[in-house]
Short mmCIF file of C-alpha atoms in Angstrom, two decimals:
data_model
loop_
_atom_site.label_atom_id
_atom_site.label_comp_id
_atom_site.label_asym_id
_atom_site.label_seq_id
_atom_site.Cartn_x
_atom_site.Cartn_y
_atom_site.Cartn_z
CA MET A 15 -0.03 -0.14 0.11
CA ALA A 16 1.88 3.25 -1.38
CA ALA A 17 2.09 6.54 1.61
CA PRO A 18 -0.08 8.64 1.87
CA GLY A 19 0.89 11.44 -1.30
CA VAL A 20 2.28 9.32 -3.37
CA THR A 21 1.53 8.45 -6.70
CA THR A 22 1.62 5.20 -7.45
CA LEU A 23 1.84 3.75 -11.30
CA THR A 24 -2.08 2.89 -11.24
CA ASP A 25 -2.54 5.95 -10.61
CA VAL A 26 -1.33 7.07 -13.22
CA ASP A 27 -2.18 4.04 -15.46
CA THR A 28 -5.86 5.03 -14.83
CA GLY A 29 -5.00 9.01 -16.09
CA ARG A 30 -6.44 10.05 -12.48
CA VAL A 31 -6.45 13.38 -11.69
CA PRO A 32 -6.19 15.18 -8.57
CA PRO A 33 -9.79 16.52 -7.32
CA ALA A 34 -8.13 19.66 -6.79
CA LEU A 35 -6.75 19.86 -10.23
CA ARG A 36 -9.91 18.50 -11.39
CA GLY A 37 -11.54 21.41 -12.01
CA LEU A 38 -9.43 24.03 -13.34
CA LEU A 39 -7.02 21.48 -15.63
CA PRO A 40 -9.01 22.79 -18.63
CA VAL A 41 -8.72 26.45 -17.33
CA LEU A 42 -4.63 25.93 -17.35
CA ILE A 43 -4.62 24.14 -19.96
CA ALA A 44 -6.52 26.97 -21.81
CA VAL A 45 -4.97 29.61 -20.15
CA PRO A 46 -1.54 29.18 -22.21
CA VAL A 47 -3.25 27.81 -25.58
CA LEU A 48 -4.94 32.10 -25.93
CA ALA A 49 -1.80 33.64 -24.79
CA LEU A 50 0.03 31.87 -27.42
CA ALA A 51 -2.74 32.83 -30.13
CA GLU A 52 -2.83 36.30 -28.73
CA VAL A 53 0.93 36.44 -30.02
CA LEU A 54 0.87 34.47 -32.76
CA LEU A 55 -2.37 37.11 -34.50
CA GLY A 56 -0.65 40.31 -33.37
CA SER A 57 0.34 41.85 -36.89
CA SER A 58 -3.21 40.90 -38.29
CA PRO A 59 -5.89 43.18 -37.98
CA PHE A 60 -8.06 41.62 -40.07
CA ALA A 61 -7.83 37.73 -38.60
CA THR A 62 -8.09 39.49 -34.99
CA TYR A 63 -11.22 40.64 -35.84
CA LEU A 64 -12.58 37.95 -38.09
CA LEU A 65 -12.21 35.71 -35.18
CA SER A 66 -13.36 37.52 -32.54
CA VAL A 67 -16.53 38.00 -34.76
CA VAL A 68 -16.09 34.16 -34.82
CA GLY A 69 -15.55 33.93 -31.20
CA VAL A 70 -18.89 36.08 -30.58
CA ASN A 71 -20.64 34.05 -32.22
CA ILE A 72 -19.75 31.35 -30.95
CA ILE A 73 -20.53 31.90 -27.90
CA LEU A 74 -24.14 33.17 -28.59
CA ALA A 75 -24.92 29.89 -30.60
CA VAL A 76 -24.00 27.52 -27.44
CA SER A 77 -25.61 29.92 -24.09
CA LEU A 78 -29.08 29.54 -26.71
CA ASN A 79 -28.85 26.15 -27.98
CA ILE A 80 -29.01 25.83 -23.39
CA VAL A 81 -32.71 26.98 -24.45
CA ASN A 82 -33.26 26.01 -27.57
CA GLY A 83 -31.86 22.93 -27.50
CA MET A 84 -31.89 21.20 -24.53
CA THR A 85 -34.60 22.62 -22.84
CA GLY A 86 -36.85 22.68 -25.65
CA GLN A 87 -38.11 26.18 -25.53
CA PHE A 88 -37.86 29.01 -28.38
CA SER A 89 -36.41 32.27 -27.70
CA ILE A 90 -36.08 34.55 -30.84
CA GLY A 91 -34.73 37.14 -29.25
CA HIS A 92 -31.18 36.45 -28.25
CA ALA A 93 -30.10 39.79 -29.74
CA GLY A 94 -31.98 41.80 -27.68
CA PHE A 95 -30.02 40.15 -24.38
CA MET A 96 -26.82 40.88 -27.04
CA ALA A 97 -27.82 44.61 -26.79
CA VAL A 98 -28.10 44.89 -23.02
CA GLY A 99 -24.82 43.47 -23.06
CA ALA A 100 -23.02 45.28 -25.63
CA TYR A 101 -24.65 48.63 -24.81
CA ILE A 102 -24.02 48.22 -20.03
CA ALA A 103 -20.79 47.47 -21.10
CA GLY A 104 -19.91 50.25 -22.95
CA VAL A 105 -21.43 52.84 -21.22
CA THR A 106 -18.91 51.01 -18.24
CA SER A 107 -16.04 51.17 -20.15
CA LEU A 108 -16.81 54.53 -21.42
CA GLU A 109 -17.30 55.58 -17.42
CA LEU A 110 -14.22 54.16 -16.00
CA LYS A 111 -12.24 54.81 -19.60
CA GLU A 112 -9.98 57.08 -16.77
CA VAL A 113 -9.21 55.06 -14.53
CA ALA A 114 -6.45 53.66 -13.20
CA LEU A 115 -5.30 50.82 -10.86
CA SER A 116 -2.26 51.94 -9.27
CA PHE A 117 -0.97 48.98 -8.30
CA LEU A 118 -0.97 46.93 -11.76
CA PRO A 119 0.10 47.89 -15.07
CA VAL A 120 -1.90 50.21 -17.56
CA ALA A 121 -2.22 46.81 -19.91
CA ALA A 122 -3.62 45.03 -16.47
CA SER A 123 -5.78 47.57 -15.63
CA ASP A 124 -7.25 47.96 -18.22
CA GLN A 125 -8.49 44.10 -18.33
CA VAL A 126 -9.47 44.32 -15.01
CA LEU A 127 -12.28 46.76 -15.53
CA PHE A 128 -12.93 45.14 -19.06
CA THR A 129 -13.76 42.70 -17.10
CA VAL A 130 -15.86 43.87 -14.77
CA ALA A 131 -17.82 45.83 -17.30
CA LEU A 132 -18.45 42.49 -19.12
CA LEU A 133 -19.78 41.38 -16.00
CA ALA A 134 -21.85 44.40 -15.28
CA GLY A 135 -23.01 43.56 -18.92
CA GLY A 136 -24.19 39.87 -18.44
CA THR A 137 -25.09 40.47 -15.14
CA CYS A 138 -27.86 43.18 -16.27
CA ALA A 139 -28.77 40.85 -19.59
CA ALA A 140 -29.33 37.49 -17.34
CA LEU A 141 -31.71 39.71 -15.34
CA CYS A 142 -33.59 40.76 -18.21
CA GLY A 143 -33.50 37.23 -18.96
CA PHE A 144 -34.84 36.55 -15.61
CA LEU A 145 -37.37 39.09 -15.81
CA VAL A 146 -38.69 37.83 -19.12
CA GLY A 147 -38.71 34.39 -18.18
CA LEU A 148 -40.42 33.93 -15.10
CA PRO A 149 -43.18 35.32 -16.95
CA SER A 150 -43.49 33.49 -19.80
CA LEU A 151 -42.32 30.02 -18.93
CA ARG A 152 -44.47 29.66 -16.13
CA LEU A 153 -47.14 28.84 -19.38
CA ARG A 154 -46.34 25.92 -22.54
CA GLY A 155 -46.13 26.54 -26.27
CA ASP A 156 -44.73 29.41 -28.31
CA TYR A 157 -45.78 31.92 -25.88
CA LEU A 158 -41.46 32.12 -24.92
CA ALA A 159 -41.20 32.95 -29.02
CA ILE A 160 -43.57 35.71 -28.80
CA VAL A 161 -42.62 37.29 -25.64
CA THR A 162 -38.60 37.50 -26.24
CA LEU A 163 -39.41 39.08 -30.13
CA GLY A 164 -40.93 41.25 -28.75
CA PHE A 165 -38.16 42.01 -25.53
CA GLY A 166 -35.55 42.47 -28.66
CA GLU A 167 -38.39 44.77 -30.11
CA ILE A 168 -38.21 46.98 -26.72
CA ILE A 169 -34.64 47.26 -26.26
CA ARG A 170 -34.43 47.98 -29.98
CA VAL A 171 -36.73 51.30 -30.00
CA VAL A 172 -35.32 52.07 -25.79
CA VAL A 173 -31.62 52.28 -27.39
CA GLN A 174 -32.84 54.73 -30.25
CA ASN A 175 -34.37 56.77 -28.44
CA THR A 176 -31.99 56.75 -25.29
CA GLU A 177 -29.50 59.89 -25.38
CA ALA A 178 -27.37 57.78 -23.06
CA PHE A 179 -27.02 55.09 -25.18
CA GLY A 180 -26.00 57.18 -28.48
CA ARG A 181 -30.04 56.54 -29.91
CA ALA A 182 -30.25 55.63 -33.50
CA LEU A 183 -26.32 57.05 -33.90
CA GLY A 184 -24.74 54.45 -31.48
CA LEU A 185 -22.34 54.51 -28.84
CA SER A 186 -18.74 55.48 -29.34
CA GLY A 187 -15.42 56.01 -28.15
CA ILE A 188 -15.67 52.75 -25.86
CA PRO A 189 -12.21 51.57 -25.34
CA GLN A 190 -10.76 48.92 -27.81
CA TYR A 191 -10.11 46.35 -24.61
CA SER A 192 -10.68 43.14 -26.54
CA SER A 193 -8.71 41.07 -28.30
CA VAL A 194 -8.93 37.39 -29.36
CA ALA A 195 -7.53 35.48 -26.30
CA MET A 196 -10.17 37.54 -24.57
CA VAL A 197 -13.15 36.52 -26.65
CA TYR A 198 -11.45 32.90 -27.03
CA PHE A 199 -11.76 32.85 -22.97
CA TRP A 200 -14.96 33.17 -23.36
CA VAL A 201 -15.69 31.15 -25.68
CA PHE A 202 -14.03 28.21 -23.46
CA LEU A 203 -16.16 29.05 -20.49
CA VAL A 204 -20.09 29.17 -21.96
CA VAL A 205 -18.90 25.84 -24.06
CA LEU A 206 -17.34 24.46 -20.49
CA VAL A 207 -20.72 25.71 -18.82
CA ALA A 208 -22.88 23.48 -20.97
CA ARG A 209 -21.27 20.42 -21.34
CA ARG A 210 -20.78 20.50 -17.21
CA ILE A 211 -24.82 21.02 -17.41
CA ALA A 212 -25.60 18.51 -20.38
CA GLY A 213 -24.25 15.85 -18.19
CA SER A 214 -25.75 17.29 -14.02
CA SER A 215 -28.47 16.12 -12.49
CA HIS A 216 -29.50 19.89 -13.69
CA GLY A 217 -29.21 19.01 -17.43
CA ARG A 218 -30.94 15.62 -17.28
CA SER A 219 -33.69 17.74 -15.84
CA LEU A 220 -33.67 19.93 -18.96
CA TRP A 221 -33.41 16.70 -21.37
CA ALA A 222 -36.51 15.57 -19.27
CA ILE A 223 -38.35 18.85 -20.07
CA ARG A 224 -37.33 19.11 -23.81
CA GLU A 225 -38.60 14.93 -24.26
CA ASP A 226 -41.96 15.42 -22.55
CA GLU A 227 -42.20 18.69 -19.83
CA VAL A 228 -45.71 17.03 -18.84
CA ALA A 229 -44.44 13.14 -17.87
CA ALA A 230 -41.25 15.51 -16.51
CA GLU A 231 -43.38 17.10 -14.08
CA ALA A 232 -45.61 14.01 -13.05
CA MET A 233 -41.80 13.01 -11.83
CA GLY A 234 -41.41 16.01 -9.57
CA VAL A 235 -38.91 17.74 -11.88
CA ASP A 236 -39.46 21.88 -11.22
CA THR A 237 -40.21 22.68 -14.87
CA THR A 238 -40.71 25.84 -14.67
CA GLY A 239 -37.40 26.77 -12.29
CA TYR A 240 -34.82 24.70 -14.38
CA LYS A 241 -36.52 27.02 -17.40
CA VAL A 242 -36.49 30.62 -15.79
CA ARG A 243 -31.96 28.79 -14.32
CA ALA A 244 -31.20 27.96 -18.32
CA PHE A 245 -32.87 31.19 -19.64
CA VAL A 246 -30.83 32.87 -17.02
CA ILE A 247 -28.05 31.23 -17.98
CA SER A 248 -28.10 31.57 -21.52
CA SER A 249 -28.84 35.93 -20.94
CA PHE A 250 -25.86 35.76 -19.25
CA PHE A 251 -23.72 34.47 -21.71
CA ALA A 252 -25.63 36.81 -24.35
CA GLY A 253 -24.30 39.76 -21.92
CA ILE A 254 -21.20 38.59 -22.04
CA ALA A 255 -21.29 38.30 -26.43
CA GLY A 256 -22.33 41.36 -26.82
CA GLY A 257 -20.03 43.16 -24.11
CA LEU A 258 -16.77 41.42 -26.22
CA PHE A 259 -18.66 43.06 -29.87
CA ALA A 260 -18.84 46.60 -28.05
CA HIS A 261 -15.04 46.56 -27.33
CA PHE A 262 -13.73 45.81 -31.00
CA VAL A 263 -15.86 47.57 -33.34
CA PRO A 264 -15.17 50.81 -34.14
CA ILE A 265 -19.53 52.32 -32.88
CA ILE A 266 -22.30 50.39 -31.50
CA ASN A 267 -25.71 50.90 -33.00
CA PRO A 268 -29.14 49.45 -32.89
CA GLY A 269 -28.95 47.88 -36.35
CA SER A 270 -26.32 45.38 -35.04
CA PHE A 271 -29.26 44.21 -32.52
CA THR A 272 -32.14 43.81 -34.67
CA PHE A 273 -34.64 40.34 -35.59
CA VAL A 274 -32.09 39.47 -38.21
CA LYS A 275 -29.30 39.06 -35.64
CA SER A 276 -31.34 36.56 -33.43
CA MET A 277 -32.67 34.75 -36.54
CA GLU A 278 -28.66 34.07 -37.81
CA VAL A 279 -28.09 32.79 -34.31
CA VAL A 280 -31.27 30.63 -34.30
CA VAL A 281 -29.96 29.33 -37.77
CA MET A 282 -26.49 28.33 -36.20
CA VAL A 283 -28.87 26.00 -33.36
CA VAL A 284 -30.99 24.46 -35.79
CA LEU A 285 -28.54 23.67 -38.91
CA GLY A 286 -25.73 22.07 -36.07
CA GLY A 287 -28.67 20.74 -33.85
CA LEU A 288 -30.77 21.52 -31.34
CA GLY A 289 -29.00 20.70 -27.86
CA SER A 290 -25.61 19.56 -29.43
CA SER A 291 -22.96 22.25 -28.89
CA THR A 292 -20.23 21.35 -30.52
CA GLY A 293 -22.67 21.11 -34.06
CA ALA A 294 -23.82 24.64 -32.68
CA ILE A 295 -20.01 25.59 -32.36
CA VAL A 296 -19.24 24.27 -36.33
CA ALA A 297 -22.66 26.22 -37.48
CA ALA A 298 -21.34 29.18 -36.09
CA ILE A 299 -17.78 28.69 -37.95
CA PHE A 300 -18.98 27.65 -40.60
CA LEU A 301 -21.76 30.62 -40.87
CA THR A 302 -19.47 33.15 -39.99
CA LEU A 303 -16.85 32.31 -42.25
CA LEU A 304 -19.84 31.50 -45.35
CA PRO A 305 -20.17 35.86 -46.28
CA GLU A 306 -16.18 35.87 -46.62
CA GLY A 307 -15.83 33.14 -48.60
CA LEU A 308 -18.58 34.57 -50.79
CA ARG A 309 -17.28 37.75 -51.66
CA SER A 310 -13.78 35.76 -51.69
CA LEU A 311 -15.13 33.94 -55.05
CA PHE A 312 -17.02 36.94 -55.82
CA GLY A 313 -14.03 38.89 -56.52
CA ALA A 314 -11.93 35.48 -58.10
CA LEU A 315 -14.54 35.63 -60.41
CA GLY A 316 -14.30 39.55 -61.32
CA ALA A 317 -17.59 40.55 -60.06
CA GLU A 318 -15.76 42.66 -57.61
CA GLY A 319 -18.13 45.97 -57.98
CA SER A 320 -21.25 44.05 -58.13
CA LEU A 321 -22.27 41.21 -56.69
CA ALA A 322 -19.09 41.15 -54.02
CA GLN A 323 -20.45 44.16 -52.77
CA LYS A 324 -23.90 42.43 -52.23
CA VAL A 325 -23.28 39.40 -50.10
CA ASP A 326 -25.08 40.60 -46.66
CA GLN A 327 -27.53 41.36 -48.95
CA ILE A 328 -28.25 37.59 -50.18
CA ARG A 329 -26.53 36.20 -47.25
CA MET A 330 -29.86 35.59 -45.76
CA PRO A 331 -31.62 34.06 -48.68
CA VAL A 332 -28.66 31.37 -48.92
CA TYR A 333 -29.02 30.52 -45.01
CA GLY A 334 -33.23 29.47 -45.23
CA LEU A 335 -32.06 27.82 -48.55
CA LEU A 336 -29.34 26.23 -46.71
CA LEU A 337 -32.00 25.26 -43.54
CA VAL A 338 -34.85 23.65 -46.25
CA VAL A 339 -32.07 21.46 -47.59
CA LEU A 340 -31.68 20.45 -44.56
CA MET A 341 -34.24 19.99 -42.72
CA LEU A 342 -35.52 18.05 -46.17
CA ALA A 343 -32.07 15.41 -45.92
CA ARG A 344 -30.93 15.55 -42.34
CA PRO A 345 -34.08 17.64 -39.68
CA GLN A 346 -32.01 16.72 -36.70
CA GLY A 347 -29.22 18.88 -38.07
CA LEU A 348 -25.59 18.53 -38.45
CA PHE A 349 -24.87 15.94 -35.23
CA GLY A 350 -28.54 16.15 -33.90
CA THR A 351 -27.84 15.63 -30.52
CA LYS A 352 -24.29 13.41 -30.30
CA GLU A 353 -21.63 15.59 -29.77
CA LEU A 354 -18.39 15.57 -32.44
CA TRP A 355 -16.72 12.62 -29.92
CA ASP A 356 -19.97 10.31 -30.53
CA VAL A 357 -19.57 11.00 -34.42
CA LEU A 358 -15.81 10.64 -35.41
CA PRO A 359 -15.03 7.31 -33.95
CA ARG A 360 -17.39 5.76 -37.44
CA TRP A 361 -14.37 7.56 -39.33
CA LEU A 362 -11.32 7.06 -37.27
CA PRO A 363 -10.44 3.70 -35.71
CA ARG A 364 -10.00 4.23 -31.66
CA LYS A 365 -8.42 1.36 -29.52
CA LYS A 366 -10.44 -0.23 -27.62
CA LYS A 367 -9.48 -0.66 -23.69
CA GLY A 368 -7.96 -4.40 -23.31
CA LEU A 369 -6.61 -4.48 -26.91
CA SER A 370 -2.98 -4.29 -27.39
#
């Protein structure tokens, strides 16, 4: 018998991780990888911007998947929560623009204040999610879709008529604190939270609600409570995505958070597969890079003066066509409710335990 505190060969062979490090291990791996990516991309502004947009869309898609995929509800107002996070975080950063923490270097102080602004935006978005979700999630059916649609439009109108938010001209002068490392750190966090929820007792209750809400309630599941908690978590990360977005674009205006943006995120979730986090990630990457791919293709074909400039106009019809084809060929989405690692073994051979 090994002495206490001594790692034995059995521990190494079975790949056991000390309980104290089990929760921190993913973070300890992600931080240096993100720091290295930030250094490598420092000299490429366009790649940094494009990767930041991809990251924000991943956060939006994975967070919406918690509600639309795992819980089986239907929210179409995600852009409204993104707008709340963007404007609150932007105003907070403007108020703290001249503030510096004397005991930290300037760069570190800016990132700490940026994190404070992000958390303020995410918290306000979560509070709005609670206020919107509590009455609407008590009902069954499509009431949540109607309420979230109305909420998104209310937020847009309020922003357009509020002087503190820049009215229709938008909010400018927000410090550009965001970076690829910060964006993808939050991508990592939202994916980690989604996976931990899916594998927990809370997640099993959400799956039960998705499959049959009446049966889940009959088995003692607090359906309203679980749905509201899932909606608040989803709204929080939508607010974080909005805050990140506000800190790498020159100006934010109500036109960035319309119903069209909400539908883009819904398309990402449906395309990837309702309930699949990796499916939402793959779909978000594909649909974000698709306009750039079309723009490059049309430019190579000599249509740069006409069709290449209209990519944003034909983007939604292309999304619609993709959805129609997907619903005919694979109604459950690319991954269904499975994850990437559940699908890969079909094509990639994997060594089985007990076989040499």
